[in-house]
């Protein structure tokens, strides 16, 4: 009789798995992954397909178990999109402690929210947010979505731990596929295993997987996890964004793309040119001339950030800034460059990475790794660096934030630590 009861229970338990009633029981998490963890990524899959130089598709599917209240953030799906991307096919499922399905994500559980940052007056960033109102720990959520991407300045990069705090990873898989004619550049970081490659019908695929990564605890003043955790960064050789074509197999190529975006945007109104000539009349020292014009720019403009589509990379025209009196880092640096040009002073529109706690620029891997633009003015003895977004910074003073820069003789792209 006991044997019959045990057998019946066994087959009932097995059938629950077969029928999909029990999928992700919390008890199945390995004990070593629970240590110091508030959540465990049970399984994550990212598939990125480059359709052509101007469009890609991202498919994401992941399951995460939330162990306690401190891991509750991982129970919410947040997907960023903008004018150059579109999110579709969002799905979600909620499971209890035993791994039994409780609820499926409904349209009413998904909100569409503005993503305007506190540094922008206006931008086109928005977020799809899927959320279950549940907190009986531990529990598990499963999410998936698809995204069409038309900002091909950047391909997908993969960091299993990223900067997630108190998150362990049971399994994470990443695959990127590109037409053989475009090829793929990639850099494997911090001990990640070599890519598994394959080619079928003119499509090359590269994939990586990690398993059983324990928590990487955050320490004060430690570098970001993406600096020392395993990962892969990928980038195109050729790309297209809103009709603008470019290359990035070298830093020079990527810098030339800025030239393409800035072409014919340095034309100033005649009255502005007249003001520049009047301000610099009688000044023979080139440094003092730059200083005078920098202070003129500071008094005439203010920083306002508007990021729409290609406008996230392309500056406003100098004429527009002269007439309206505002712009973002790109627009104000281009405006300052145009002013100096009208005074026969050479300068370089320079992309940099700025801000606290940023990862180092990967100098051996040309790719879009920048978030700010300043201006470099080469002089006989030294170079002058101009932060054009501040009305109060002294001449030649950048800021108190760390930046990554490159000698301006290499043009436009900044890649060596100051």
C-alpha positions as a Python dict, from the first residue, in 0.01 Angstrom:
ca = {
    (1, 'X'): (0, 0, 0),
    (2, 'X'): (282, 242, 94),
    (3, 'X'): (461, 156, -228),
    (4, 'X'): (147, 243, -423),
    (5, 'X'): (109, 578, -241),
    (6, 'X'): (473, 672, -301),
    (7, 'X'): (447, 574, -667),
    (8, 'X'): (127, 773, -710),
    (9, 'X'): (286, 1078, -546),
    (10, 'X'): (595, 1045, -765),
    (11, 'X'): (393, 1030, -1087),
    (12, 'X'): (172, 1316, -972),
    (13, 'X'): (482, 1527, -900),
    (14, 'X'): (635, 1439, -1237),
    (15, 'X'): (313, 1509, -1423),
    (16, 'X'): (300, 1857, -1271),
    (17, 'X'): (634, 1931, -1439),
    (18, 'X'): (520, 1774, -1765),
    (19, 'X'): (204, 1982, -1765),
    (20, 'X'): (404, 2297, -1692),
    (21, 'X'): (247, 2356, -1350),
    (22, 'X'): (583, 2354, -1170),
    (23, 'X'): (875, 2515, -1352),
    (24, 'X'): (1102, 2712, -1124),
    (25, 'X'): (1081, 2594, -761),
    (26, 'X'): (1294, 2813, -535),
    (27, 'X'): (1419, 2504, -353),
    (28, 'X'): (1608, 2398, -667),
    (29, 'X'): (1848, 2693, -643),
    (30, 'X'): (2199, 2571, -551),
    (31, 'X'): (2295, 2666, -198),
    (32, 'X'): (2615, 2844, -303),
    (33, 'X'): (2411, 3086, -517),
    (34, 'X'): (2188, 3180, -223),
    (35, 'X'): (2476, 3313, -17),
    (36, 'X'): (2450, 3696, 13),
    (37, 'X'): (2192, 3695, -269),
    (38, 'X'): (1863, 3884, -270),
    (39, 'X'): (1775, 3740, -613),
    (40, 'X'): (1898, 3465, -844),
    (41, 'X'): (1887, 3481, -1223),
    (42, 'X'): (1771, 3127, -1300),
    (43, 'X'): (1800, 3158, -1675),
    (44, 'X'): (1865, 3446, -1913),
    (45, 'X'): (1877, 3441, -2292),
    (46, 'X'): (1958, 3732, -2522),
    (47, 'X'): (1948, 3695, -2899),
    (48, 'X'): (2062, 3993, -3106),
    (49, 'X'): (2025, 3972, -3485),
    (50, 'X'): (2178, 4231, -3716),
    (51, 'X'): (1947, 4240, -4017),
    (52, 'X'): (2153, 4496, -4210),
    (53, 'X'): (2374, 4799, -4140),
    (54, 'X'): (2070, 5002, -4035),
    (55, 'X'): (1853, 4764, -3831),
    (56, 'X'): (1878, 4496, -3566),
    (57, 'X'): (1644, 4287, -3355),
    (58, 'X'): (1678, 4198, -2989),
    (59, 'X'): (1496, 3908, -2823),
    (60, 'X'): (1524, 3872, -2446),
    (61, 'X'): (1390, 3599, -2217),
    (62, 'X'): (1477, 3560, -1850),
    (63, 'X'): (1359, 3402, -1525),
    (64, 'X'): (1461, 3544, -1188),
    (65, 'X'): (1374, 3427, -836),
    (66, 'X'): (1335, 3702, -576),
    (67, 'X'): (1446, 3576, -237),
    (68, 'X'): (1352, 3868, -13),
    (69, 'X'): (1227, 4228, -1),
    (70, 'X'): (1571, 4367, -88),
    (71, 'X'): (1555, 4190, -423),
    (72, 'X'): (1208, 4314, -515),
    (73, 'X'): (1346, 4543, -790),
    (74, 'X'): (1425, 4237, -1001),
    (75, 'X'): (1057, 4148, -1018),
    (76, 'X'): (987, 4444, -1248),
    (77, 'X'): (1055, 4441, -1621),
    (78, 'X'): (1181, 4777, -1753),
    (79, 'X'): (1255, 4814, -2125),
    (80, 'X'): (1389, 5139, -2269),
    (81, 'X'): (1289, 5255, -2616),
    (82, 'X'): (1291, 5575, -2822),
    (83, 'X'): (1234, 5710, -3171),
    (84, 'X'): (1491, 5467, -3309),
    (85, 'X'): (1353, 5154, -3144),
    (86, 'X'): (1024, 4971, -3090),
    (87, 'X'): (929, 4720, -2820),
    (88, 'X'): (680, 4439, -2890),
    (89, 'X'): (561, 4102, -2762),
    (90, 'X'): (604, 4166, -2391),
    (91, 'X'): (508, 3858, -2190),
    (92, 'X'): (537, 3771, -1823),
    (93, 'X'): (450, 3493, -1580),
    (94, 'X'): (447, 3486, -1201),
    (95, 'X'): (533, 3168, -1004),
    (96, 'X'): (506, 3101, -631),
    (97, 'X'): (769, 2947, -403),
    (98, 'X'): (697, 2597, -532),
    (99, 'X'): (730, 2709, -892),
    (100, 'X'): (357, 2690, -958),
    (101, 'X'): (214, 2936, -1207),
    (102, 'X'): (0, 3204, -1039),
    (103, 'X'): (-60, 3472, -1297),
    (104, 'X'): (17, 3584, -1652),
    (105, 'X'): (111, 3946, -1727),
    (106, 'X'): (-185, 4138, -1869),
    (107, 'X'): (-186, 4456, -2075),
    (108, 'X'): (-314, 4640, -1769),
    (109, 'X'): (3, 4531, -1584),
    (110, 'X'): (223, 4705, -1844),
    (111, 'X'): (266, 5082, -1828),
    (112, 'X'): (429, 5318, -2077),
    (113, 'X'): (628, 5588, -1900),
    (114, 'X'): (830, 5890, -2000),
    (115, 'X'): (1203, 5844, -1955),
    (116, 'X'): (1310, 6209, -1965),
    (117, 'X'): (1613, 6240, -1740),
    (118, 'X'): (1669, 6521, -1495),
    (119, 'X'): (1947, 6654, -1721),
    (120, 'X'): (1728, 6690, -2033),
    (121, 'X'): (1460, 6947, -2102),
    (122, 'X'): (1308, 6701, -2346),
    (123, 'X'): (1398, 6371, -2511),
    (124, 'X'): (1217, 6080, -2676),
    (125, 'X'): (1320, 5811, -2427),
    (126, 'X'): (1034, 5605, -2287),
    (127, 'X'): (1000, 5285, -2084),
    (128, 'X'): (771, 4985, -2099),
    (129, 'X'): (728, 4866, -1741),
    (130, 'X'): (575, 4528, -1652),
    (131, 'X'): (504, 4457, -1289),
    (132, 'X'): (332, 4201, -1066),
    (133, 'X'): (195, 4315, -730),
    (134, 'X'): (323, 4021, -530),
    (135, 'X'): (557, 3982, -235),
    (136, 'X'): (529, 3635, -84),
    (137, 'X'): (896, 3539, -77),
    (138, 'X'): (1059, 3363, -240),
    (139, 'X'): (879, 3387, -574),
    (140, 'X'): (980, 3381, -940),
    (141, 'X'): (900, 3596, -1243),
    (142, 'X'): (954, 3514, -1609),
    (143, 'X'): (968, 3789, -1872),
    (144, 'X'): (1029, 3809, -2246),
    (145, 'X'): (1012, 4083, -2507),
    (146, 'X'): (1130, 4175, -2857),
    (147, 'X'): (1277, 4502, -2976),
    (148, 'X'): (1355, 4644, -3319),
    (149, 'X'): (1663, 4867, -3312),
    (150, 'X'): (1750, 5131, -3573),
    (151, 'X'): (2033, 5293, -3379),
    (152, 'X'): (2317, 5080, -3512),
    (153, 'X'): (2594, 5297, -3370),
    (154, 'X'): (2605, 5033, -3098),
    (155, 'X'): (2550, 4659, -3106),
    (156, 'X'): (2451, 4453, -2803),
    (157, 'X'): (2704, 4412, -2525),
    (158, 'X'): (2666, 4145, -2260),
    (159, 'X'): (2762, 4157, -1893),
    (160, 'X'): (2598, 3871, -1695),
    (161, 'X'): (2649, 4050, -1364),
    (162, 'X'): (2646, 4405, -1501),
    (163, 'X'): (2622, 4632, -1194),
    (164, 'X'): (2351, 4431, -1023),
    (165, 'X'): (2400, 4415, -649),
    (166, 'X'): (2336, 4092, -458),
    (167, 'X'): (2229, 3906, -772),
    (168, 'X'): (2359, 3554, -840),
    (169, 'X'): (2343, 3399, -1187),
    (170, 'X'): (2250, 3036, -1245),
    (171, 'X'): (2266, 3052, -1624),
    (172, 'X'): (2307, 3332, -1878),
    (173, 'X'): (2332, 3290, -2257),
    (174, 'X'): (2409, 3548, -2527),
    (175, 'X'): (2401, 3503, -2904),
    (176, 'X'): (2462, 3761, -3175),
    (177, 'X'): (2410, 3693, -3545),
    (178, 'X'): (2526, 3913, -3835),
    (179, 'X'): (2531, 3888, -4215),
    (180, 'X'): (2868, 3749, -4320),
    (181, 'X'): (2916, 4053, -4544),
    (182, 'X'): (2913, 4286, -4241),
    (183, 'X'): (3121, 4065, -4010),
    (184, 'X'): (3143, 4135, -3636),
    (185, 'X'): (3400, 4287, -3404),
    (186, 'X'): (3392, 4172, -3043),
    (187, 'X'): (3606, 4176, -2733),
    (188, 'X'): (3585, 3910, -2463),
    (189, 'X'): (3641, 4046, -2112),
    (190, 'X'): (3771, 3914, -1783),
    (191, 'X'): (3802, 3544, -1844),
    (192, 'X'): (3480, 3482, -2036),
    (193, 'X'): (3499, 3162, -2241),
    (194, 'X'): (3575, 3177, -2612),
    (195, 'X'): (3280, 3224, -2847),
    (196, 'X'): (3105, 2929, -3007),
    (197, 'X'): (3079, 3022, -3375),
    (198, 'X'): (2874, 2893, -3665),
    (199, 'X'): (2777, 3003, -4015),
    (200, 'X'): (2461, 2912, -4204),
    (201, 'X'): (2313, 3061, -4521),
    (202, 'X'): (2539, 3367, -4511),
    (203, 'X'): (2474, 3441, -4142),
    (204, 'X'): (2754, 3423, -3883),
    (205, 'X'): (2660, 3358, -3522),
    (206, 'X'): (2862, 3393, -3204),
    (207, 'X'): (2744, 3273, -2864),
    (208, 'X'): (2863, 3266, -2504),
    (209, 'X'): (2728, 3113, -2183),
    (210, 'X'): (2808, 3137, -1812),
    (211, 'X'): (2678, 2923, -1527),
    (212, 'X'): (2674, 2942, -1149),
    (213, 'X'): (2812, 3291, -1085),
    (214, 'X'): (2785, 3376, -714),
    (215, 'X'): (2710, 3725, -588),
    (216, 'X'): (2969, 3995, -656),
    (217, 'X'): (2927, 4214, -352),
    (218, 'X'): (2967, 4587, -397),
    (219, 'X'): (3252, 4744, -204),
    (220, 'X'): (3306, 5114, -133),
    (221, 'X'): (3530, 5278, -394),
    (222, 'X'): (3556, 4955, -593),
    (223, 'X'): (3540, 4984, -975),
    (224, 'X'): (3218, 4901, -1155),
    (225, 'X'): (3153, 4531, -1199),
    (226, 'X'): (3162, 4562, -1577),
    (227, 'X'): (3531, 4646, -1536),
    (228, 'X'): (3625, 4318, -1370),
    (229, 'X'): (3328, 4086, -1430),
    (230, 'X'): (3299, 3854, -1732),
    (231, 'X'): (3141, 3997, -2043),
    (232, 'X'): (3151, 4065, -2417),
    (233, 'X'): (3137, 4397, -2600),
    (234, 'X'): (3044, 4396, -2969),
    (235, 'X'): (3049, 4662, -3239),
    (236, 'X'): (2987, 4705, -3612),
    (237, 'X'): (3237, 4778, -3886),
    (238, 'X'): (2975, 4962, -4091),
    (239, 'X'): (2652, 5119, -3965),
    (240, 'X'): (2368, 5350, -4055),
    (241, 'X'): (2153, 5579, -3840),
    (242, 'X'): (1864, 5775, -3993),
    (243, 'X'): (2027, 5779, -4334),
    (244, 'X'): (2374, 5872, -4207),
    (245, 'X'): (2632, 5607, -4288),
    (246, 'X'): (2957, 5549, -4106),
    (247, 'X'): (3237, 5308, -4014),
    (248, 'X'): (3409, 5229, -3686),
    (249, 'X'): (3676, 4972, -3756),
    (250, 'X'): (3923, 5240, -3637),
    (251, 'X'): (3906, 5546, -3412),
    (252, 'X'): (3971, 5761, -3718),
    (253, 'X'): (3667, 5609, -3891),
    (254, 'X'): (3447, 5677, -3591),
    (255, 'X'): (3579, 6032, -3563),
    (256, 'X'): (3499, 6090, -3928),
    (257, 'X'): (3136, 6006, -3854),
    (258, 'X'): (3126, 6310, -3624),
    (259, 'X'): (3253, 6512, -3920),
    (260, 'X'): (2963, 6377, -4125),
    (261, 'X'): (2712, 6473, -3856),
    (262, 'X'): (2867, 6820, -3813),
    (263, 'X'): (2903, 6898, -4183),
    (264, 'X'): (2776, 7249, -4275),
    (265, 'X'): (2662, 7312, -3917),
    (266, 'X'): (2930, 7571, -3843),
    (267, 'X'): (2774, 7864, -4032),
    (268, 'X'): (2719, 8172, -3811),
    (269, 'X'): (2496, 8477, -3866),
    (270, 'X'): (2682, 8780, -4002),
    (271, 'X'): (2611, 8979, -3684),
    (272, 'X'): (2779, 8709, -3472),
    (273, 'X'): (3086, 8713, -3696),
    (274, 'X'): (3097, 9091, -3662),
    (275, 'X'): (3083, 9064, -3283),
    (276, 'X'): (3369, 8813, -3285),
    (277, 'X'): (3587, 9045, -3493),
    (278, 'X'): (3510, 9338, -3267),
    (279, 'X'): (3584, 9140, -2948),
    (280, 'X'): (3919, 9013, -3072),
    (281, 'X'): (4035, 9336, -3235),
    (282, 'X'): (4375, 9432, -3099),
    (283, 'X'): (4436, 9100, -2916),
    (284, 'X'): (4755, 8936, -3042),
    (285, 'X'): (4800, 8660, -2784),
    (286, 'X'): (4609, 8356, -2921),
    (287, 'X'): (4540, 8221, -2568),
    (288, 'X'): (4385, 8551, -2461),
    (289, 'X'): (4183, 8556, -2782),
    (290, 'X'): (4041, 8211, -2707),
    (291, 'X'): (3970, 8318, -2349),
    (292, 'X'): (3780, 8626, -2467),
    (293, 'X'): (3567, 8425, -2707),
    (294, 'X'): (3502, 8151, -2450),
    (295, 'X'): (3367, 8408, -2205),
    (296, 'X'): (3158, 8554, -2488),
    (297, 'X'): (3009, 8208, -2551),
    (298, 'X'): (2940, 8163, -2178),
    (299, 'X'): (2756, 8495, -2155),
    (300, 'X'): (2557, 8439, -2473),
    (301, 'X'): (2435, 8079, -2416),
    (302, 'X'): (2295, 7840, -2158),
    (303, 'X'): (2287, 7465, -2139),
    (304, 'X'): (1958, 7302, -2239),
    (305, 'X'): (1952, 6937, -2345),
    (306, 'X'): (1706, 6819, -2609),
    (307, 'X'): (1769, 6468, -2742),
    (308, 'X'): (1548, 6344, -3026),
    (309, 'X'): (1646, 6063, -3265),
    (310, 'X'): (1973, 6140, -3442),
    (311, 'X'): (1980, 6458, -3230),
    (312, 'X'): (2127, 6242, -2957),
    (313, 'X'): (2445, 6239, -3169),
    (314, 'X'): (2417, 6541, -3400),
    (315, 'X'): (2459, 6903, -3279),
    (316, 'X'): (2221, 7190, -3350),
    (317, 'X'): (2344, 7422, -3621),
    (318, 'X'): (2566, 7707, -3497),
    (319, 'X'): (2321, 7959, -3645),
    (320, 'X'): (2039, 7811, -3436),
    (321, 'X'): (2243, 7838, -3114),
    (322, 'X'): (2341, 8196, -3200),
    (323, 'X'): (1976, 8293, -3248),
    (324, 'X'): (1819, 8092, -2963),
    (325, 'X'): (2101, 8111, -2710),
    (326, 'X'): (2089, 7750, -2592),
    (327, 'X'): (2202, 7398, -2672),
    (328, 'X'): (2342, 7077, -2527),
    (329, 'X'): (2709, 6977, -2502),
    (330, 'X'): (2726, 6895, -2874),
    (331, 'X'): (2553, 7213, -2987),
    (332, 'X'): (2751, 7445, -2759),
    (333, 'X'): (3084, 7284, -2846),
    (334, 'X'): (3001, 7312, -3216),
    (335, 'X'): (2896, 7676, -3163),
    (336, 'X'): (3225, 7752, -2983),
    (337, 'X'): (3419, 7579, -3260),
    (338, 'X'): (3235, 7794, -3516),
    (339, 'X'): (3317, 8112, -3325),
    (340, 'X'): (3686, 8020, -3312),
    (341, 'X'): (3680, 7933, -3682),
    (342, 'X'): (3548, 8280, -3762),
    (343, 'X'): (3851, 8416, -3573),
    (344, 'X'): (4086, 8184, -3770),
    (345, 'X'): (4157, 7964, -3468),
    (346, 'X'): (4166, 7589, -3516),
    (347, 'X'): (3979, 7363, -3270),
    (348, 'X'): (3851, 7007, -3249),
    (349, 'X'): (3504, 6883, -3158),
    (350, 'X'): (3593, 6609, -2909),
    (351, 'X'): (3388, 6315, -2779),
    (352, 'X'): (3473, 6203, -2427),
    (353, 'X'): (3345, 5989, -2143),
    (354, 'X'): (3273, 6189, -1830),
    (355, 'X'): (3117, 6126, -1490),
    (356, 'X'): (3177, 5944, -1167),
    (357, 'X'): (3226, 5567, -1154),
    (358, 'X'): (3265, 5516, -1529),
    (359, 'X'): (3440, 5214, -1676),
    (360, 'X'): (3766, 5272, -1859),
    (361, 'X'): (3756, 5332, -2232),
    (362, 'X'): (3864, 5015, -2415),
    (363, 'X'): (4131, 5184, -2622),
    (364, 'X'): (4199, 4876, -2835),
    (365, 'X'): (3836, 4842, -2936),
    (366, 'X'): (3699, 5134, -3142),
    (367, 'X'): (3331, 5173, -3058),
    (368, 'X'): (3076, 5419, -2927),
    (369, 'X'): (3186, 5452, -2562),
    (370, 'X'): (3123, 5826, -2508),
    (371, 'X'): (2863, 6039, -2331),
    (372, 'X'): (2983, 6399, -2360),
    (373, 'X'): (3144, 6649, -2600),
    (374, 'X'): (3399, 6922, -2524),
    (375, 'X'): (3632, 7130, -2740),
    (376, 'X'): (4008, 7100, -2783),
    (377, 'X'): (4208, 7407, -2894),
    (378, 'X'): (4568, 7312, -2980),
    (379, 'X'): (4835, 7570, -2897),
    (380, 'X'): (5211, 7575, -2960),
    (381, 'X'): (5299, 7480, -2602),
    (382, 'X'): (4988, 7292, -2489),
    (383, 'X'): (4622, 7231, -2566),
    (384, 'X'): (4329, 7419, -2417),
    (385, 'X'): (4024, 7211, -2324),
    (386, 'X'): (3692, 7394, -2312),
    (387, 'X'): (3382, 7273, -2125),
    (388, 'X'): (3114, 7463, -2316),
    (389, 'X'): (2808, 7371, -2107),
    (390, 'X'): (2895, 7584, -1802),
    (391, 'X'): (2836, 7956, -1762),
    (392, 'X'): (3058, 7965, -1451),
    (393, 'X'): (3360, 7741, -1517),
    (394, 'X'): (3687, 7935, -1539),
    (395, 'X'): (3859, 7939, -1877),
    (396, 'X'): (4042, 7610, -1943),
    (397, 'X'): (3882, 7431, -1646),
    (398, 'X'): (3682, 7120, -1733),
    (399, 'X'): (3508, 7004, -1415),
    (400, 'X'): (3560, 6802, -1100),
    (401, 'X'): (3436, 6487, -1276),
    (402, 'X'): (3684, 6234, -1417),
    (403, 'X'): (3705, 6228, -1795),
    (404, 'X'): (3875, 6013, -2057),
    (405, 'X'): (4049, 6200, -2340),
    (406, 'X'): (4272, 6155, -2647),
    (407, 'X'): (4533, 6393, -2789),
    (408, 'X'): (4349, 6627, -3023),
    (409, 'X'): (4601, 6565, -3300),
    (410, 'X'): (4424, 6231, -3347),
    (411, 'X'): (4100, 6419, -3405),
    (412, 'X'): (3766, 6406, -3234),
    (413, 'X'): (3778, 6087, -3028),
    (414, 'X'): (3910, 6083, -2675),
    (415, 'X'): (4055, 5766, -2535),
    (416, 'X'): (4354, 5803, -2299),
    (417, 'X'): (4323, 5878, -1928),
    (418, 'X'): (4421, 6226, -1819),
}
